[in-house]
Amino acid sequence: MAKPEVFDVCVIGTGAGGGVMIDQLTAAGMRVVALERGPRLSLTDFDDDELRNVIRDQVFSRDQLETVRTEPGAPAQQGRISQIAHCVGGSITHWAAWSWRFRPDEFRVLSVDGPVAGASLADWPYGYDDLERFYERAERDFGVAGVGDANPFAGPRKNGFPNPPHPTRRSAELFARGAKKLGYTPFPVPMAINSQPYGGRPACMYGGACRSYGCPIHAKGTPFSVSIPRAEATGKLDLRAEARVFELPVGEDGRLLGARYFDRDGNTHEVRARQVVVAAGSIGSPHLLLLSTSSRFPDGLANGSGQVGRHFTFHHHPSCVALFDEDVRGYTGFESHAAIDDLHASDPKRGFIRGGVVAELNTFTHQPLAYGTLVADALPGPRWGAALKQKLRGFPRTVVLAGICEELPMPDNRVDLDPEVKDRFGLPVPRMTKRQHPNDLAMYRWYEKKLVEVAEAAGASEVHSGRLHGVHIDENTHQPSNAHNHGTCRMGDDPKGSVVDAWCRSHEVPNLWVVDGSVLPTNGGYNPTLTILANAYRVADHFIAEAKRQSL
Ligand SMILES: Cc1cc2nc3c(=O)[nH]c(=O)nc-3n(C[C@H](O)[C@H](O)[C@H](O)COP(=O)(O)OP(=O)(O)OC[C@H]3O[C@@H](n4cnc5c(N)ncnc54)[C@H](O)[C@@H]3O)c2cc1C
Ligand code: SF4
């Protein structure tokens, strides 16, 4: 019988982190096997069917079960909870494409703000300057459109964006008007969406349904549209979809042998590889490491420190719903066209530390079901009959203003294995324990007031805050899930306080790497994915250099 192939690298997960690793390692000539639990979608899966995509989640993730609770001992809710997608290309396939660089101080939160009770603040093991050229590479590959120097509060950049900014829409003009009246500096949100034909992909059609939808024409930069096609063209990639990895077996020398996975029908397979890159996302990666127990690693792989799964963070989103007397056209364009960053800098005098960026968005105002179920529900008055019809008539006149606000990490906010609930393969499902730190609540309340001021200055005839279901937080209401997930396999220099080192290589298992959102020690006050992509380019460069020196 022929011996099974031993791949140079096995990459688990094909999203933001995994997609970049697959692309860069195959380009360097390595033979890569990529295992992805979700199916391979095609452009025809990406239509504007709101019922199928958003309400029923059928494109997002057809096979997802997990539990969530607010603290140890509290009852857990069960279902498809987290806002992640399982498919070739990962969650980022359906992203809205806001593409920020974190600010320099966001890599040094502990040094800048000092320790905070109940929080596990940390500095990153490297700084903004180390990531600048990788940010630039990610912006170039994914075709980010924007104006280089338009945000006066951003970190220094050597070059502008590869694409010019997009045309604006009416809601963005009104937001900018209000922001300017208050002395703020509005600017176009940098978006990984083509504003002109670029990278062999066409320009955006401004169809409105962009967040939660894959792009039907590849105008949106994603691993699905950029990295994976490029890697497949090298002939070095063996990509296996619907391959659900459940164990990373360890050899007698303490190195990983490869990965074991279930195919769609539940049959077990094993691949062999010299290096293993786990890029299964901030819930999938700790889940897989914790499932991989052995006599050498009884508490899960790379978990001698007990850090796997801890410091789980989202963002929180102070928001308000603003109605104007005119049509604001939220049903055109993409999720957000304008932002301000004037409120972002950390200032303990406000009663909290850290902050976030603030923007106009069409998240719930671009399609009728989202509007009817969320926005109309957030407006005062009865939810039925003539009053409901009157609310629904506000659809073309409504815009949401919201912040992308940094959450403080806490050690007990975590992902672990549910002791009771099993999935269809009989594996314990991920259990999330997640509550807000008091700093989040203080920040949320402060930003909410500021957003109302901007909406009023913009000329809104009605402004409502504090009522968006699933977004609103207070002492008794904690977000059960978020599209932004980070922090569960923290990177750091100290093996006692982190899971991977500065190069995202395990402190304990020499041929194990974790390269996705889970390694972010803190989460910044911006959408996180450009940082996840840039970090992956940085790790890939190091990985390739180490391979050349034969020191992997
Ligand atoms: C609707 C939506 C809109 C968003 N918009 C933005 C935005 O505008 N800007 C921004 O910065 N971010 C945005 N995000 C967040 C962004 O998508 C994530 O930050 C990013 O995808 C995280 O990258 P990752 O590599 O950590 O994980 P993912 O991209 O989620 O990739 C993980 C992959 O691993 C696979 N996997 C998991 N477990 C296993 C297993 N056991 N075996 C095999 N494969 C496995 C998953 O199926 C998935 O494909 C959005 C997210 C959503 C859902
Ligand atoms: S709005 Fe643009 S980027 Fe978004 S799905 Fe439509 S064409 Fe693609």
Coordinates of C-alpha atoms and ligand atoms in Angstrom, one line a residue:
M1 CA 0.0 0.0 0.0
A2 CA 1.3 3.5 -0.9
K3 CA 2.3 5.6 2.1
P4 CA 0.0 8.6 2.8
E5 CA 1.4 11.9 1.7
V6 CA 3.0 14.0 4.4
F7 CA 2.1 17.7 3.6
D8 CA 4.4 20.5 4.5
V9 CA 1.6 22.3 6.3
C10 CA -2.0 21.5 7.3
V11 CA -4.1 24.6 7.7
I12 CA -7.4 24.2 9.7
G13 CA -10.0 26.9 8.7
T14 CA -9.9 29.0 5.5
G15 CA -11.1 32.4 6.8
A16 CA -9.2 35.6 7.4
G17 CA -6.2 34.1 9.1
G18 CA -6.2 30.7 7.3
G19 CA -6.8 32.2 3.9
V20 CA -3.7 34.4 4.1
M21 CA -1.6 31.6 5.4
I22 CA -2.7 29.2 2.6
D23 CA -2.0 31.9 0.0
Q24 CA 1.4 32.9 1.3
L25 CA 2.7 29.4 2.0
T26 CA 1.6 27.9 -1.3
A27 CA 3.2 31.0 -3.1
A28 CA 6.4 30.1 -1.3
G29 CA 6.2 26.6 -2.8
M30 CA 4.9 24.6 0.2
R31 CA 2.5 21.8 -0.2
V32 CA -0.6 22.7 1.9
V33 CA -3.6 20.7 2.8
A34 CA -6.5 23.0 4.0
L35 CA -9.4 21.5 6.0
E36 CA -12.5 23.5 6.2
R37 CA -15.7 22.4 8.1
G38 CA -18.0 24.4 5.9
P39 CA -19.1 23.8 2.3
R40 CA -17.6 25.5 -0.8
L41 CA -20.2 28.1 -1.9
S42 CA -20.5 29.6 -5.4
L43 CA -21.3 33.1 -6.5
T44 CA -24.9 32.0 -7.2
D45 CA -25.4 31.3 -3.5
F46 CA -24.9 35.1 -2.9
D47 CA -28.2 36.7 -3.7
D48 CA -30.2 39.3 -1.7
D49 CA -32.6 36.7 -0.2
E50 CA -32.9 38.2 3.3
L51 CA -35.1 35.4 4.6
R52 CA -32.6 32.7 3.6
N53 CA -29.4 34.5 4.4
V54 CA -30.1 36.6 7.5
I55 CA -33.2 35.3 9.2
R56 CA -32.7 31.6 8.6
D57 CA -28.9 31.7 8.3
Q58 CA -28.9 29.0 5.7
V59 CA -25.9 30.4 3.8
F60 CA -24.0 31.4 6.8
S61 CA -23.8 28.1 8.7
R62 CA -25.9 25.1 8.3
D63 CA -24.4 23.0 11.1
Q64 CA -23.6 25.0 14.2
L65 CA -24.5 24.3 17.8
E66 CA -23.2 26.0 20.9
T67 CA -24.2 27.2 24.3
V68 CA -23.8 30.6 26.0
R69 CA -24.2 31.8 29.7
T70 CA -23.3 35.0 31.4
E71 CA -21.2 33.6 34.3
P72 CA -20.1 30.3 35.7
G73 CA -23.1 28.5 37.3
A74 CA -25.6 30.5 35.3
P75 CA -28.0 28.5 33.0
A76 CA -26.8 28.2 29.4
Q77 CA -28.8 29.0 26.4
Q78 CA -28.4 26.5 23.5
G79 CA -28.6 27.0 19.7
R80 CA -26.8 28.6 16.8
I81 CA -25.7 31.7 18.7
S82 CA -22.4 33.2 17.5
Q83 CA -22.3 35.3 14.4
I84 CA -19.7 33.3 12.5
A85 CA -19.9 31.6 9.1
H86 CA -18.7 28.1 8.2
C87 CA -17.8 27.9 4.5
V88 CA -14.7 28.0 2.3
G89 CA -13.4 31.5 2.9
G90 CA -14.8 31.7 6.5
S91 CA -16.9 34.4 8.2
I92 CA -15.1 37.1 6.3
T93 CA -16.8 35.9 3.1
H94 CA -19.9 37.6 4.4
W95 CA -18.2 40.6 6.0
A96 CA -19.1 44.2 5.5
A97 CA -15.4 45.0 4.7
W98 CA -14.8 47.9 7.0
S99 CA -11.0 47.8 7.0
W100 CA -9.2 49.7 9.8
R101 CA -5.7 49.7 11.1
F102 CA -5.6 49.7 14.9
R103 CA -4.1 52.9 16.4
P104 CA -0.6 52.7 17.9
D105 CA -1.9 52.9 21.5
E106 CA -4.2 49.9 20.9
F107 CA -1.2 47.7 20.9
R108 CA -0.1 49.0 24.4
V109 CA -3.3 49.1 26.4
L110 CA -1.8 47.9 29.7
S111 CA 1.1 50.4 29.5
V112 CA -1.2 53.3 28.5
D113 CA -4.1 52.8 30.9
G114 CA -2.6 50.6 33.7
P115 CA -4.3 47.6 35.3
V116 CA -8.1 47.7 35.8
A117 CA -9.9 45.5 38.4
G118 CA -11.6 42.5 36.9
A119 CA -10.0 43.0 33.5
S120 CA -7.0 41.2 32.0
L121 CA -5.5 44.1 29.9
A122 CA -2.3 43.2 28.1
D123 CA 0.2 44.8 25.8
W124 CA 0.8 43.1 22.4
P125 CA 4.2 41.5 22.0
Y126 CA 4.8 43.9 19.1
G127 CA 3.7 47.4 18.1
Y128 CA 2.0 49.3 15.3
D129 CA 5.3 50.1 13.6
D130 CA 6.0 46.3 13.3
L131 CA 2.7 45.8 11.6
E132 CA 2.6 48.9 9.3
R133 CA 4.0 47.2 6.2
F134 CA 1.7 44.2 6.6
Y135 CA -1.3 46.4 7.0
E136 CA -0.2 47.9 3.7
R137 CA 0.1 44.5 2.1
A138 CA -3.4 43.4 3.3
E139 CA -4.9 46.7 2.0
R140 CA -3.2 46.1 -1.4
D141 CA -4.3 42.5 -1.7
F142 CA -7.9 43.1 -0.6
G143 CA -8.2 46.4 -2.5
V144 CA -9.1 48.8 0.3
A145 CA -10.7 52.0 -0.9
G146 CA -10.4 55.2 1.1
V147 CA -8.5 58.5 1.6
G148 CA -5.1 57.9 3.2
D149 CA -4.9 61.0 5.4
A150 CA -8.6 61.7 6.0
N151 CA -8.7 60.4 9.5
P152 CA -6.5 62.7 11.6
F153 CA -6.5 60.3 14.5
A154 CA -5.2 57.2 12.6
G155 CA -1.6 55.9 13.0
P156 CA 1.1 57.1 10.6
R157 CA 1.0 55.4 7.2
K158 CA 3.7 55.3 4.5
N159 CA 1.4 55.2 1.5
G160 CA -2.3 55.9 0.6
F161 CA -5.0 53.3 -0.1
P162 CA -4.8 51.3 -3.3
N163 CA -8.3 52.3 -4.4
P164 CA -9.9 55.8 -4.4
P165 CA -12.9 56.4 -2.1
H166 CA -16.4 55.4 -3.0
P167 CA -19.2 57.8 -3.8
T168 CA -21.2 58.8 -0.7
R169 CA -24.9 58.3 0.0
R170 CA -27.5 60.6 1.6
S171 CA -27.3 59.2 5.1
A172 CA -23.6 59.7 5.1
E173 CA -23.9 63.3 3.9
L174 CA -26.4 63.9 6.8
F175 CA -24.1 62.2 9.3
A176 CA -21.2 64.3 8.1
R177 CA -23.3 67.5 8.4
G178 CA -24.2 66.7 12.0
A179 CA -20.6 65.7 12.9
K180 CA -19.1 68.9 11.4
K181 CA -21.6 71.1 13.3
L182 CA -20.2 69.6 16.5
G183 CA -16.6 70.2 15.4
Y184 CA -15.8 66.6 14.4
T185 CA -14.0 65.4 11.3
P186 CA -16.0 63.0 9.2
F187 CA -14.3 60.8 6.6
P188 CA -15.1 57.9 4.3
V189 CA -14.8 54.5 6.0
P190 CA -12.0 52.5 4.5
M191 CA -13.6 49.5 2.8
A192 CA -12.1 46.4 1.2
I193 CA -14.5 46.9 -1.7
N194 CA -13.4 47.8 -5.2
S195 CA -14.3 51.4 -6.1
Q196 CA -12.9 50.7 -9.6
P197 CA -11.9 47.5 -11.4
Y198 CA -8.9 46.2 -9.4
G199 CA -7.0 43.0 -8.9
G200 CA -8.8 41.3 -11.7
R201 CA -12.1 41.9 -9.9
P202 CA -14.9 44.4 -10.9
A203 CA -16.1 47.6 -9.2
C204 CA -19.0 47.5 -6.6
M205 CA -22.6 47.8 -7.8
Y206 CA -23.8 49.4 -4.5
G207 CA -26.7 46.9 -4.0
G208 CA -27.2 47.6 -0.3
A209 CA -27.2 44.0 0.8
C210 CA -23.5 43.6 1.6
R211 CA -23.1 42.8 5.2
S212 CA -24.2 39.2 5.9
Y213 CA -24.0 38.4 2.1
G214 CA -21.2 37.2 0.0
C215 CA -20.5 39.4 -3.0
P216 CA -22.0 38.0 -6.2
I217 CA -19.4 39.6 -8.4
H218 CA -16.2 39.5 -6.2
A219 CA -16.1 43.3 -5.8
K220 CA -15.5 42.6 -2.1
G221 CA -12.0 41.6 -1.0
T222 CA -12.1 38.2 0.8
P223 CA -10.0 35.1 0.9
F224 CA -12.8 33.5 -1.2
S225 CA -12.2 36.1 -3.9
V226 CA -8.5 36.7 -3.5
S227 CA -6.3 34.3 -1.5
I228 CA -7.9 30.9 -2.2
P229 CA -8.1 31.3 -6.0
R230 CA -4.5 32.4 -6.0
A231 CA -3.4 29.5 -3.9
E232 CA -5.3 27.0 -6.0
A233 CA -3.7 28.4 -9.2
T234 CA -0.3 27.3 -7.8
G235 CA -1.3 23.6 -7.8
K236 CA 0.2 23.3 -4.3
L237 CA -3.1 23.3 -2.4
D238 CA -5.3 20.4 -1.5
L239 CA -8.5 22.0 -0.1
R240 CA -11.0 19.7 1.5
A241 CA -14.4 21.3 2.3
E242 CA -16.9 19.8 4.7
A243 CA -13.9 18.4 6.7
R244 CA -14.6 19.0 10.4
V245 CA -11.3 18.6 12.4
F246 CA -11.9 17.1 15.8
E247 CA -8.4 16.2 17.0
L248 CA -4.8 17.1 16.5
P249 CA -2.9 13.9 17.3
V250 CA 0.5 14.2 19.1
G251 CA 3.5 12.0 18.4
E252 CA 5.9 10.6 21.1
D253 CA 8.3 13.5 20.5
G254 CA 5.5 16.0 21.5
R255 CA 5.1 17.3 17.9
L256 CA 1.8 17.2 16.1
L257 CA 1.4 14.4 13.5
G258 CA -1.4 16.2 11.5
A259 CA -5.2 16.3 12.0
R260 CA -8.2 14.0 12.2
Y261 CA -11.5 15.0 10.7
F262 CA -15.0 13.9 10.0
D263 CA -16.3 14.3 6.5
R264 CA -19.9 15.3 5.8
D265 CA -21.2 11.7 6.4
G266 CA -19.3 11.3 9.7
N267 CA -16.5 9.1 8.3
T268 CA -13.1 9.6 10.0
H269 CA -10.0 10.7 8.0
E270 CA -6.5 11.6 9.0
V271 CA -3.9 13.8 7.2
R272 CA -0.2 14.0 8.1
A273 CA 1.7 17.3 8.0
R274 CA 5.0 18.6 9.3
Q275 CA 3.5 21.9 10.6
V276 CA -0.1 22.6 11.7
V277 CA -1.7 26.0 11.5
V278 CA -5.0 26.3 13.5
A279 CA -7.1 29.1 12.0
A280 CA -10.6 28.0 13.0
G281 CA -11.6 31.4 14.5
S282 CA -11.9 32.6 18.1
I283 CA -14.5 29.9 19.0
G284 CA -13.3 27.1 16.7
S285 CA -9.6 27.3 17.6
P286 CA -9.9 27.0 21.4
H287 CA -12.6 24.4 20.9
L288 CA -10.3 22.3 18.8
L289 CA -7.3 22.6 21.2
L290 CA -9.5 21.7 24.2
L291 CA -10.9 18.7 22.3
S292 CA -7.3 17.5 21.6
T293 CA -6.5 15.8 24.9
S294 CA -3.8 13.2 25.4
S295 CA -1.7 11.8 28.3
R296 CA 0.9 14.6 27.5
F297 CA -1.8 17.3 27.3
P298 CA -4.6 16.2 29.6
D299 CA -6.2 19.7 29.7
G300 CA -6.1 20.2 26.0
L301 CA -3.3 21.0 23.5
A302 CA -1.0 23.9 24.3
N303 CA -3.1 24.6 27.5
G304 CA -0.5 23.9 30.3
S305 CA -1.0 27.5 31.3
G306 CA -4.8 27.1 31.4
Q307 CA -5.1 30.1 29.1
V308 CA -6.8 28.4 26.1
G309 CA -10.3 29.9 25.7
R310 CA -9.9 32.8 28.1
H311 CA -10.1 36.6 27.6
F312 CA -12.8 36.2 25.0
T313 CA -13.9 39.6 23.7
F314 CA -16.5 41.1 21.3
H315 CA -17.1 44.8 20.6
H316 CA -20.1 46.6 22.0
H317 CA -22.1 48.9 20.0
P318 CA -23.7 52.0 21.5
S319 CA -26.3 53.1 19.0
C320 CA -29.3 55.3 18.1
V321 CA -31.9 55.1 15.4
A322 CA -32.5 58.4 13.6
L323 CA -35.4 59.3 11.3
F324 CA -35.2 62.1 8.8
D325 CA -38.0 63.8 6.9
E326 CA -36.3 62.8 3.6
D327 CA -35.2 59.5 2.0
V328 CA -31.7 58.7 3.3
R329 CA -31.1 55.8 0.9
G330 CA -29.8 53.1 3.3
Y331 CA -30.8 50.5 0.8
T332 CA -28.0 51.6 -1.5
G333 CA -24.2 51.3 -1.1
F334 CA -22.7 49.0 1.5
E335 CA -22.9 48.9 5.3
S336 CA -21.2 52.2 6.2
H337 CA -20.0 55.2 4.2
A338 CA -18.9 57.8 6.8
A339 CA -17.3 57.8 10.3
I340 CA -15.7 60.0 12.9
D341 CA -12.8 59.1 15.2
D342 CA -12.7 62.2 17.3
L343 CA -14.2 60.4 20.4
H344 CA -11.9 57.4 20.2
A345 CA -8.8 58.2 22.4
S346 CA -8.7 56.7 25.9
D347 CA -9.5 59.3 28.6
P348 CA -10.2 58.1 32.1
K349 CA -11.7 61.5 32.9
R350 CA -14.8 60.3 31.1
G351 CA -15.3 57.6 33.7
F352 CA -14.0 54.8 31.6
I353 CA -10.9 53.9 29.6
R354 CA -10.5 53.1 25.9
G355 CA -13.1 54.0 23.2
G356 CA -14.1 53.4 19.6
V357 CA -14.9 54.7 16.2
V358 CA -18.4 56.0 15.4
A359 CA -20.2 55.7 12.0
E360 CA -23.5 55.8 10.1
L361 CA -24.7 52.4 9.0
N362 CA -27.4 50.6 7.2
T363 CA -27.1 47.3 9.1
F364 CA -30.8 47.1 10.0
T365 CA -32.2 49.7 7.6
H366 CA -31.3 48.3 4.2
Q367 CA -33.8 45.5 4.0
P368 CA -37.4 45.2 5.1
L369 CA -37.3 42.1 7.4
A370 CA -34.4 43.5 9.5
Y371 CA -36.2 46.9 9.6
G372 CA -39.4 45.3 10.6
T373 CA -38.0 43.0 13.2
L374 CA -35.3 45.2 14.8
V375 CA -35.7 48.9 14.0
A376 CA -39.5 49.1 14.1
D377 CA -39.4 47.2 17.3
A378 CA -37.0 49.7 18.7
L379 CA -39.3 52.6 18.0
P380 CA -41.8 53.5 20.7
G381 CA -45.4 52.5 20.4
P382 CA -47.5 49.4 19.7
R383 CA -46.0 46.5 17.7
W384 CA -49.1 45.8 15.8
G385 CA -51.9 47.3 13.6
A386 CA -51.9 50.8 12.3
A387 CA -49.0 51.9 14.6
L388 CA -46.7 49.2 13.2
K389 CA -47.7 50.1 9.6
Q390 CA -46.8 53.7 10.4
K391 CA -43.4 52.7 11.8
L392 CA -42.7 50.6 8.7
R393 CA -43.3 53.6 6.5
G394 CA -40.1 55.1 8.1
F395 CA -38.0 52.5 6.3
P396 CA -36.5 54.8 3.6
R397 CA -36.0 57.7 6.1
T398 CA -34.0 55.8 8.8
V399 CA -30.3 55.5 9.6
V400 CA -28.6 53.9 12.5
L401 CA -25.5 55.6 14.1
A402 CA -23.3 53.2 16.1
G403 CA -19.9 52.8 17.7
I404 CA -17.4 50.0 17.4
C405 CA -16.3 50.1 21.0
E406 CA -13.4 48.3 22.7
E407 CA -14.4 45.8 25.3
L408 CA -12.1 45.0 28.2
P409 CA -10.9 41.4 28.3
M410 CA -11.7 39.3 31.4
P411 CA -10.2 35.9 32.2
D412 CA -13.6 34.3 33.0
N413 CA -15.1 35.4 29.7
R414 CA -14.2 32.3 27.8
V415 CA -14.8 29.4 25.4
D416 CA -14.7 25.9 26.9
L417 CA -16.3 22.5 26.3
D418 CA -19.9 22.2 27.3
P419 CA -20.1 19.3 29.8
E420 CA -23.6 18.3 28.7
V421 CA -24.5 19.3 25.1
K422 CA -23.1 17.3 22.2
D423 CA -23.2 17.9 18.5
R424 CA -24.2 15.4 15.8
F425 CA -20.8 13.8 15.9
G426 CA -21.0 13.3 19.6
L427 CA -18.4 16.0 20.4
P428 CA -19.0 18.5 23.3
V429 CA -20.1 21.8 21.8
P430 CA -18.3 25.1 22.5
R431 CA -19.7 26.8 25.6
M432 CA -19.3 30.6 25.8
T433 CA -19.3 32.4 29.1
K434 CA -19.6 36.1 28.5
R435 CA -20.6 39.2 30.5
Q436 CA -19.8 42.9 30.2
H437 CA -17.1 44.6 32.3
P438 CA -18.5 47.7 34.2
N439 CA -16.1 49.8 32.0
D440 CA -18.0 48.6 28.9
L441 CA -21.3 49.8 30.4
A442 CA -20.0 53.2 31.3
M443 CA -18.5 53.6 27.8
Y444 CA -21.7 52.4 26.2
R445 CA -23.8 55.0 28.0
W446 CA -21.4 57.9 27.3
Y447 CA -21.2 57.1 23.6
E448 CA -25.0 56.6 23.3
K449 CA -25.5 60.3 24.4
K450 CA -22.9 61.5 21.9
L451 CA -24.5 59.6 19.0
V452 CA -27.9 61.3 19.8
E453 CA -26.1 64.7 19.7
V454 CA -24.7 63.9 16.3
A455 CA -28.1 62.7 15.0
E456 CA -29.9 65.8 16.3
A457 CA -27.2 68.1 14.8
A458 CA -27.7 66.3 11.5
G459 CA -31.3 67.4 11.5
A460 CA -33.1 64.1 12.4
S461 CA -36.7 64.6 13.2
E462 CA -36.8 61.6 15.6
V463 CA -34.0 60.0 17.5
H464 CA -34.3 56.9 19.7
S465 CA -31.6 55.1 21.7
G466 CA -31.1 52.2 24.0
R467 CA -33.6 49.8 22.4
L468 CA -32.0 47.7 19.6
H469 CA -32.5 44.1 20.6
G470 CA -29.3 42.0 20.6
V471 CA -27.2 45.2 20.6
H472 CA -28.3 47.0 23.7
I473 CA -26.4 46.3 26.9
D474 CA -26.9 47.2 30.6
E475 CA -26.3 45.7 34.0
N476 CA -28.7 42.9 33.3
T477 CA -28.3 42.6 29.6
H478 CA -25.2 41.1 28.1
Q479 CA -24.5 40.5 24.4
P480 CA -24.8 36.8 23.7
S481 CA -22.9 37.1 20.5
N482 CA -21.1 39.4 18.1
A483 CA -19.7 39.3 14.6
H484 CA -16.3 40.3 16.1
N485 CA -14.7 37.6 18.2
H486 CA -11.2 37.7 19.6
G487 CA -8.8 36.8 22.3
T488 CA -9.2 33.1 23.2
C489 CA -5.6 32.0 22.3
R490 CA -3.8 35.1 23.3
M491 CA -0.3 35.8 21.9
G492 CA 2.3 37.1 24.3
D493 CA 5.9 36.7 25.5
D494 CA 5.0 35.0 28.8
P495 CA 4.1 31.3 28.4
K496 CA 2.1 31.5 31.7
G497 CA -0.2 34.3 30.4
S498 CA -0.5 33.4 26.8
V499 CA -1.0 30.5 24.4
V500 CA 1.2 31.4 21.5
D501 CA 4.3 33.6 21.2
A502 CA 4.8 36.8 19.2
W503 CA 5.0 34.7 16.0
C504 CA 1.8 32.9 16.9
R505 CA 3.7 29.7 17.5
S506 CA 2.6 27.6 20.5
H507 CA 4.8 28.0 23.6
E508 CA 4.4 24.2 24.2
V509 CA 4.1 22.4 20.9
P510 CA 6.8 23.4 18.4
N511 CA 4.9 22.7 15.2
L512 CA 1.6 24.2 16.2
W513 CA 0.6 27.7 15.1
V514 CA -2.6 29.6 15.7
V515 CA -3.3 32.4 13.2
D516 CA -6.7 34.0 13.4
G517 CA -8.7 36.4 15.5
S518 CA -8.2 34.3 18.7
V519 CA -4.6 35.5 19.1
L520 CA -5.5 39.2 19.6
P521 CA -4.6 40.2 23.2
T522 CA -7.0 43.2 23.1
N523 CA -9.5 44.2 20.5
G524 CA -9.1 47.8 19.6
G525 CA -12.0 50.2 19.0
Y526 CA -12.3 49.3 15.3
N527 CA -13.6 46.3 13.3
P528 CA -10.7 43.8 13.7
T529 CA -10.2 42.0 10.5
L530 CA -7.6 44.1 8.7
T531 CA -5.5 43.5 11.8
I532 CA -6.1 39.7 11.7
L533 CA -5.1 39.7 8.0
A534 CA -2.0 41.9 8.6
N535 CA -0.9 39.7 11.5
A536 CA -1.3 36.6 9.2
Y537 CA 0.9 38.2 6.5
R538 CA 3.5 38.9 9.3
V539 CA 3.4 35.4 10.6
A540 CA 3.6 33.9 7.1
D541 CA 6.8 35.9 6.3
H542 CA 8.4 34.6 9.5
F543 CA 7.2 31.1 8.9
I544 CA 8.7 31.1 5.4
A545 CA 12.0 32.6 6.6
E546 CA 12.2 29.9 9.4
A547 CA 11.4 27.2 6.8
K548 CA 14.3 28.4 4.6
R549 CA 16.6 28.3 7.6
Q550 CA 15.3 24.8 8.3
S551 CA 14.4 25.8 11.9
L552 CA 10.7 25.1 11.9
Ligands
LIG1 C1 -21.8 39.5 9.0 C2 -20.4 39.8 9.4 C3 -19.9 41.0 9.0 C4 -18.6 41.4 9.4 N1 -18.1 42.6 9.0 C5 -16.8 42.9 9.3 C6 -16.3 44.1 8.8 O1 -16.9 44.9 8.1 N2 -15.0 44.4 9.2 C7 -14.3 43.6 10.0 O2 -13.1 44.0 10.3 N3 -14.8 42.4 10.4 C8 -16.0 42.1 10.1 N4 -16.5 40.9 10.5 C9 -15.7 40.0 11.3 C10 -14.8 39.1 10.4 O3 -15.6 38.3 9.6 C11 -14.0 38.2 11.4 O4 -13.2 39.1 12.2 C12 -13.0 37.3 10.6 O5 -13.6 36.5 9.7 C13 -12.3 36.4 11.7 O6 -11.3 35.7 11.0 P1 -10.8 34.3 11.6 O7 -9.7 33.8 10.7 O8 -10.5 34.5 13.0 O9 -12.1 33.4 11.5 P2 -13.1 33.0 10.2 O10 -12.9 34.0 9.2 O11 -14.4 32.8 10.9 O12 -12.5 31.6 9.8 C14 -12.5 30.4 10.6 C15 -12.8 29.2 9.7 O13 -12.5 28.0 10.4 C16 -13.4 27.1 10.0 N5 -13.5 26.1 11.1 C17 -13.9 26.3 12.4 N6 -13.8 25.1 13.1 C18 -13.3 24.2 12.3 C19 -12.9 22.8 12.4 N7 -13.0 22.2 13.6 N8 -12.5 22.1 11.3 C20 -12.3 22.8 10.1 N9 -12.6 24.1 9.9 C21 -13.1 24.8 11.0 C22 -14.7 27.9 9.9 O14 -15.7 27.2 9.2 C23 -14.2 29.1 9.2 O15 -14.2 29.0 7.8 C24 -17.8 40.5 10.1 C25 -18.4 39.2 10.5 C26 -19.6 38.9 10.1 C27 -20.2 37.5 10.5
SF4_2 S1 -22.5 46.2 -2.3 FE1 -20.7 46.0 -3.7 S2 -19.3 44.7 -2.5 FE2 -21.3 44.6 -1.4 S3 -22.2 42.7 -2.3 FE3 -22.9 44.4 -3.6 S4 -21.4 44.6 -5.3 FE4 -20.5 43.3 -3.7

